[in-house]
XYZ file of C-alpha atoms in Angstrom:
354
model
C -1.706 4.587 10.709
C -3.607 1.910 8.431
C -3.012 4.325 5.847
C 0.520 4.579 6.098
C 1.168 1.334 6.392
C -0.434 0.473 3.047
C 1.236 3.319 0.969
C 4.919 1.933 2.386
C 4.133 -1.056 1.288
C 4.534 -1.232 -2.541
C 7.868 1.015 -1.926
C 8.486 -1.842 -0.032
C 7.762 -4.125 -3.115
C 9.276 -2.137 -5.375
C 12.699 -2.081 -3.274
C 12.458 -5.872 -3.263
C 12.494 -6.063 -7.099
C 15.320 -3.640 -7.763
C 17.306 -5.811 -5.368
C 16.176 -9.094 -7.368
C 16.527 -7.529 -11.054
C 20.064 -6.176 -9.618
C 21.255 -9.705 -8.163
C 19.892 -11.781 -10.927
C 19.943 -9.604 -14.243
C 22.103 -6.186 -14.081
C 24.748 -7.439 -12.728
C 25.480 -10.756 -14.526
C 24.738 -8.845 -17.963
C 27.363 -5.782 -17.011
C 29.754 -8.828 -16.192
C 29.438 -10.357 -19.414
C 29.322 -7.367 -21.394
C 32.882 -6.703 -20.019
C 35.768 -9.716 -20.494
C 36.029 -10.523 -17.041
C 34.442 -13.729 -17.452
C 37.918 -15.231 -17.999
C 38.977 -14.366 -14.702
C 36.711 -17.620 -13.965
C 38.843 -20.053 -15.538
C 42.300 -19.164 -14.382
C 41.741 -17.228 -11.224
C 38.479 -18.459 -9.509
C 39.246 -17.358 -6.485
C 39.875 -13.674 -7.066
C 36.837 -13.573 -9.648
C 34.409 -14.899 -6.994
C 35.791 -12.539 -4.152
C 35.432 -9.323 -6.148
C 31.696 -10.616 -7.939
C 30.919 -11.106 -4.211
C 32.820 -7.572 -2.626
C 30.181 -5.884 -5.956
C 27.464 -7.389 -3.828
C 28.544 -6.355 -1.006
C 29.205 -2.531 -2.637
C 25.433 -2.572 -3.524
C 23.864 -3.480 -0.492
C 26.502 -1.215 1.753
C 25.603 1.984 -0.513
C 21.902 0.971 -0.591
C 21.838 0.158 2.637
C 23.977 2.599 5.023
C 25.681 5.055 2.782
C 22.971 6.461 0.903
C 20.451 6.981 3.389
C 22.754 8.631 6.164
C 23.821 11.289 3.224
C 20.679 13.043 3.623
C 21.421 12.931 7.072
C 23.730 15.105 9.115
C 26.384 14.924 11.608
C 27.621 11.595 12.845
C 25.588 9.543 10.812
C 26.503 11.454 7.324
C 30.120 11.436 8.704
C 29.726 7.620 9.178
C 28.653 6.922 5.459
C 31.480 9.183 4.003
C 33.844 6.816 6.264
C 32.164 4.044 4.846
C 32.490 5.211 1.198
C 36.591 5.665 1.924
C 36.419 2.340 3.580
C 35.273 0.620 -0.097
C 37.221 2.542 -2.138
C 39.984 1.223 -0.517
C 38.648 -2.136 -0.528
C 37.812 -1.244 -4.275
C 41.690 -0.163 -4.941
C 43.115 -3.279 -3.514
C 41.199 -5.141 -5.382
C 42.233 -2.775 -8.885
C 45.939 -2.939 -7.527
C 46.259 -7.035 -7.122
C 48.015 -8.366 -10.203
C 46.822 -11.138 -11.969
C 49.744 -12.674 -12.716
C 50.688 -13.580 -8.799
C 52.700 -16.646 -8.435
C 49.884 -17.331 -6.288
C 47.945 -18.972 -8.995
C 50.557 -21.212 -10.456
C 50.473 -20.287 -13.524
C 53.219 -22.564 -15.881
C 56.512 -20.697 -15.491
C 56.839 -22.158 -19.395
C 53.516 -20.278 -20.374
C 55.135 -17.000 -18.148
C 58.535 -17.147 -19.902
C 56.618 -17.611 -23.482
C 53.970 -15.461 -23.292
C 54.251 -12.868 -20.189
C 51.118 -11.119 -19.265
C 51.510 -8.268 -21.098
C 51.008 -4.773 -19.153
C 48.158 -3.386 -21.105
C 46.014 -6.512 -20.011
C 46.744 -5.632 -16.546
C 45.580 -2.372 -16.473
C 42.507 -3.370 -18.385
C 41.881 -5.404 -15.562
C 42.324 -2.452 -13.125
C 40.136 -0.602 -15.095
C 37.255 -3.533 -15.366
C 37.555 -3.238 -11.213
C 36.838 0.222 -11.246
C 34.503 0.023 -14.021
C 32.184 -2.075 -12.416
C 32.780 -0.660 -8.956
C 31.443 2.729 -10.250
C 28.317 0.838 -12.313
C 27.213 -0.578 -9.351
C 27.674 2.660 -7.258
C 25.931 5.049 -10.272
C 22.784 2.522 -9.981
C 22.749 2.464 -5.971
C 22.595 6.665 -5.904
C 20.058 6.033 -8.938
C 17.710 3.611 -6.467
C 18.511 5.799 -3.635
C 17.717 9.456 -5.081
C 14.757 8.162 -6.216
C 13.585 6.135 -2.742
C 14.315 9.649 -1.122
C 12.587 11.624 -3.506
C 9.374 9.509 -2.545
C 10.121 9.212 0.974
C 10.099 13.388 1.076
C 6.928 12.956 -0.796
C 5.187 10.583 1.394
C 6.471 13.196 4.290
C 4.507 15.843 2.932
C 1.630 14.050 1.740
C 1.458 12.622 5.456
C 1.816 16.759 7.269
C -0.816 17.576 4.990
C -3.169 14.852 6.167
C -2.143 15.675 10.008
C -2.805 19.256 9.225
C -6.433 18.663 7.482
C -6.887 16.474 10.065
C -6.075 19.197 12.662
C -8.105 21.497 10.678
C -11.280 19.495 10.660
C -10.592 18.954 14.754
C -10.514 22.993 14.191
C -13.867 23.299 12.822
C -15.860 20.806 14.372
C -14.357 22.543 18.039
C -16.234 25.729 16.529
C -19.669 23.812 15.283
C -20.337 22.157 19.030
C -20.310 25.745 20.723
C -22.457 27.152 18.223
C -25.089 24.159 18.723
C -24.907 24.196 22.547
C -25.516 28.384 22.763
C -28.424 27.647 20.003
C -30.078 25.012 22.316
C -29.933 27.223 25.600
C -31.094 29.495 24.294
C -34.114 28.204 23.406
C -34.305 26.535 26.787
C -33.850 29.998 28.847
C -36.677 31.590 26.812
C -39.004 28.372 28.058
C -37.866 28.260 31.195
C -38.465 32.343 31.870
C -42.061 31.541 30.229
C -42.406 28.224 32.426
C -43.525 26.326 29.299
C -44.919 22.894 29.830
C -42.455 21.831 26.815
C -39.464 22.052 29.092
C -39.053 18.944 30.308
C -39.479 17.680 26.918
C -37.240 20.163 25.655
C -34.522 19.428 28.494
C -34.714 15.426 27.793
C -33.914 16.001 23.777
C -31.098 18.252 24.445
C -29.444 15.898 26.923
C -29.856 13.149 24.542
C -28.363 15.273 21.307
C -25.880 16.417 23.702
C -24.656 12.766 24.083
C -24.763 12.599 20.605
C -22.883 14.984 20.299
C -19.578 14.442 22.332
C -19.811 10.880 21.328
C -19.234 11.600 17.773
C -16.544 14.486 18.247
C -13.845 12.085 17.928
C -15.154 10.178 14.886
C -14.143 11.106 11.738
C -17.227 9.529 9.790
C -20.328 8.122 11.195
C -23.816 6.097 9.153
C -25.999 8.084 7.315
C -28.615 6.840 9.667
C -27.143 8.119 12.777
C -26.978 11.998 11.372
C -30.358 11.385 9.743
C -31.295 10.633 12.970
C -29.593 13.491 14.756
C -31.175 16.134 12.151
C -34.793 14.890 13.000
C -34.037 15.097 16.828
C -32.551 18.284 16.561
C -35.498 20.070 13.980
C -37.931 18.414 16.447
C -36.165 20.174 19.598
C -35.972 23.486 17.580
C -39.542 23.443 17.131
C -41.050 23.020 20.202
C -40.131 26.986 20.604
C -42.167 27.598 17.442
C -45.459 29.439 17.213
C -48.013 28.335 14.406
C -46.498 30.737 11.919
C -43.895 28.410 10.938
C -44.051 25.293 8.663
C -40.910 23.043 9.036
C -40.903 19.900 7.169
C -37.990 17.082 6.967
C -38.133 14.252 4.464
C -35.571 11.933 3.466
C -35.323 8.923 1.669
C -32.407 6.316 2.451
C -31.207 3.200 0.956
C -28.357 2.663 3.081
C -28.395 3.429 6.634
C -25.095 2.746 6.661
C -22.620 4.791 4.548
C -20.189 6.707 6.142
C -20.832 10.705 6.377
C -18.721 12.930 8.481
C -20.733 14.041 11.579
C -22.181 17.308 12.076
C -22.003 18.321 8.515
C -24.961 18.761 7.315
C -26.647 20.494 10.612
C -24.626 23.229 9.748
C -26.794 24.038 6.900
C -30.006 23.316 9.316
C -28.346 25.404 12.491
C -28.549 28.495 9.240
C -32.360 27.773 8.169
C -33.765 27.749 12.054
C -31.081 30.924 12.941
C -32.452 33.382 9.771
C -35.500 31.941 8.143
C -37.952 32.039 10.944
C -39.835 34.684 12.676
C -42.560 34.921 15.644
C -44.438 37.813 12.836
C -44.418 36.827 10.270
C -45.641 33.418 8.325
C -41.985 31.588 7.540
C -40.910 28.101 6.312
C -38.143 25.843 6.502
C -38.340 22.791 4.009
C -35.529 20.226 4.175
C -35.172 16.951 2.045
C -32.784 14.529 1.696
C -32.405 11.501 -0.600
C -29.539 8.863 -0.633
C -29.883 6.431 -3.886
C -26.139 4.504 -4.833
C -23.005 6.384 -3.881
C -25.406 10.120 -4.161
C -26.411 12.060 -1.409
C -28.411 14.666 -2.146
C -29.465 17.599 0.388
C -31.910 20.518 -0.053
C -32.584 23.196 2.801
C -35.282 25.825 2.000
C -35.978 28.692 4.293
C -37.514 31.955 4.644
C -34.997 34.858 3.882
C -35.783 37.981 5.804
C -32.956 40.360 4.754
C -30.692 38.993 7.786
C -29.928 36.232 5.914
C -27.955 37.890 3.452
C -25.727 39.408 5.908
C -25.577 36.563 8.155
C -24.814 33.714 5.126
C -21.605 34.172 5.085
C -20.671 33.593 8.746
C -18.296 31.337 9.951
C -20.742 28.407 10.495
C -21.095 27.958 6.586
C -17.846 28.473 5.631
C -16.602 26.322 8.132
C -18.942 23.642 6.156
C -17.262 24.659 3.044
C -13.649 23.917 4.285
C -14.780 20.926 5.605
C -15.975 19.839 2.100
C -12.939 21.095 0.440
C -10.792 18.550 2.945
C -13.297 15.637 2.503
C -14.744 15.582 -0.444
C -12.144 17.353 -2.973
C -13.526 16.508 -6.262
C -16.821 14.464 -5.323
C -19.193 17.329 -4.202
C -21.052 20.291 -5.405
C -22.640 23.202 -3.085
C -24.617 25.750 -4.508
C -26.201 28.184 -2.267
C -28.921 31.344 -3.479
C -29.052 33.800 -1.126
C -32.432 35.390 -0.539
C -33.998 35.409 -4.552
C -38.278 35.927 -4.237
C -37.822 35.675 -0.501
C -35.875 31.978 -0.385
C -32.666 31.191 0.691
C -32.036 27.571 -0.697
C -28.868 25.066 -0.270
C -28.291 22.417 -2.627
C -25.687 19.916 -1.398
C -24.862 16.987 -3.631
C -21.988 14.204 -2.335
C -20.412 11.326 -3.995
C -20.344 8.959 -1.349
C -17.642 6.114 -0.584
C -18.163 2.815 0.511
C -15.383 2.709 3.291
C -13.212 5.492 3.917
C-alpha cells in the first residue's frame, strides 16, 4: 500500500501543474493570440462570462467527462450528456451577438459605422475556436493520465501476482523442511538415541522460526544466519563420523534485509545428496556479507544422485524466487557433480530498505 501511495503521488503533482500552466499560461496566451481581447473594453461582461464558462469547459472535461469515457454504461452515458450539455452552453455563447442593445452602444456610432457581419461571425468562430483548444488539450491531459493509470494497473497485478507467487513457493519450501526434520527424528527415535531430546528441542525452536517468518517478506541477515546454523547443527546430530560439515560466515551488518528461507534451500540440497553413512562426504558452506554484497558458497559431496536430483523443485523454486526479488542484482551459478563436487555460488546485491 506504501508503495502505491508513493507512485500516485507525482501523477498527483504532475496533474497539479497542468492545471496551473493551463490557468495561468495556455490559456491567457491562446486569448491573446486571438483578438478577443477587445471584447474587454466594450463588452466586459460577456468577455468575463465566456473566459470563465473556458474554465469551467476544462475542469468539466478533465474532471467528469473524460474519465467516465473509459467507463461504460451510466456513467459513460452521463459524460456524453455532459458533453451535449456544453456544447450547447458553447453555441449560445457563439450565437449571442455583440452588437445587443444591451451594451449601449452610441446609436450615432451604430448608424455610422454598423458592426459589420463578417466581424460577427469571426466572433462566433473565436467562441468555437477556443472552445475546441481547450477541449483538444483536456483529451490530450486525459489520454495521457489514462494511459498511465492502465500502466500503474498492470504494474500493480504483476506485483500481486509475484507476490502470490512467492506465497506459492515459500508454501512448498516449509513442507519440504518439516518432512526433512521428521525424518531424521523417526530414525532417532526407532534407535532411542540419547540426541533426541536435543534433537526434539531444536526442531521446535526452528519450527517457531519458521511460521513466524512465513508472513514476512524480508527478514535481517542475522536472523537467517542464525536459522542456517540451528538448522546444520540439528541435521548433524544424525551424522556418523564420516561426514565433515563446516559453516562460516562473516557479517558486517546483522541487519540487512534478506528474504527468509532462501538460502536454506541451497543447504536443505547439500544435507539431502551430498552425504552418506559409507562413504567419507563433506558439506562446506561459507558466507560473507561486506557493503551491499552477499556472497554464498555451498560445497558438497556429489554421489551421482545429485545430478538427477539438482534440478528438483526445491532449487528451482529458489531460482524463481530470485528472478522476482532480485531481477538484475544477483548471479547463481551452480556445477553439478565435476571431480565429485557439487558447488553453489550465490552472489546478491543487497538493498538498504526494501
Amino acid at each position: 500500500m506504501l508503495e502505491e501511495n508513493n507512485v500516485e503521488h507525482p501523477m498527483k503533482n504532475v496533474t497539479l501543474y497542468i492545471d496551473l500552466a493551463f490557468c495561468f499560461i495556455l490559456l491567457p496566451l491562446v486569448m491573446y493570440a486571438f483578438p478577443v481581447e477587445r471584447w474587454w473594453g466594450t463588452y466586459p461582461v460577456f468577455f468575463c462570462a465566456f473566459v470563465g464558462w473556458l474554465y469551467v469547459t476544462y475542469f468539466l472535461y478533465k474532471g467528469f467527462i473524460i474519465p467516465r469515457l473509459f467507463l461504460k454504461g451510466k456513467k459513460r452515458a452521463a459524460a456524453l450528456l455532459a458533453v451535449l450539455l456544453s456544447l450547447s452552453v458553447t453555441f449560445v455563447f457563439s450565437a449571442y451577438e455583440i452588437t445587443s442593445p444591451l451594451y449601449r452602444i452610441h446609436q450615432q456610432q451604430r448608424e455610422l459605422a454598423p458592426y459589420p457581419i463578417w466581424g460577427i461571425r469571426q466572433n462566433q468562430q473565436a467562441v468555437w475556436l477556443h472552445y475546441i483548444l481547450v477541449v483538444i488539450f483536456c483529451f490530450a491531459v486525459g489520454l495521457l493520465k489514462e494511459v498511465y493509470r492502465q500502466r500503474l494497473a498492470r504494474a500493480e497485478m504483476e506485483v500481486e501476482r509475484n507476490r502470490a507467487e512467492l506465497a506459492l513457493y515459500k508454501a512448498q519450501i516449509n513442507p519440504h523442511f518439516l518432512f526433512n526434520t521428521l525424518n531424521t527424528l523417526y530414525g532417532l527415535l526407532i534407535t532411542q538415541s540419547d540426541k533426541t531430546e536435543v534433537t526434539l528441542e531444536r526442531f521446535i525452536n526452528l519450527t517457531k522460526y519458521m511460521y513466524n517468518n512465513a508472513n514476512r517478506e524480508w527478514i535481517p541477515l542475522g536472523e537467517e544466519v542464525e536459522y542456517i546454523g540451528q538448522y546444520m547443527a540439528l541435521q548433524q546430530l544424525r551424522l556418523n563420523e564420516l561426514a565433515d560439515v563446516r559453516f562460516t560466515y562473516e557479517v558486517e551488518r546483522d541487519e540487512l534485509p534478506v528474504p527468509p528461507m532462501m538460502l536454506i534451500t541451497f543447504v536443505e540440497n547439500a544435507f539431502k545428496y551430498g552425504i552418506s553413512s559409507n562413504d567419507p562426504c563433506f558439506i562446506h558452506i561459507r558466507l560473507v556479507q561486506q557493503a551491499d554484497r552477499l556472497r554464498f558458497e555451498v560445497a558438497n559431496s556429489a554421489f551421482g544422485r545429485e545430478v538427477k536430483g539438482s534440478g528438483r523443485m526445491g532449487i528451482k523454486n529458489c531460482r524463481r524466487r530470485l528472478e522476482l526479488l532480485y531481477p538484475d542484482r544477483h548471479r547463481l551459478d551452480i556445477e553439478q557433480g565435476t571431480e565429485g563436487v557439487f558447488r553453489v555460488r550465490l552472489e546478491l546485491q543487497l538493498e538498504e530498505t526494501v
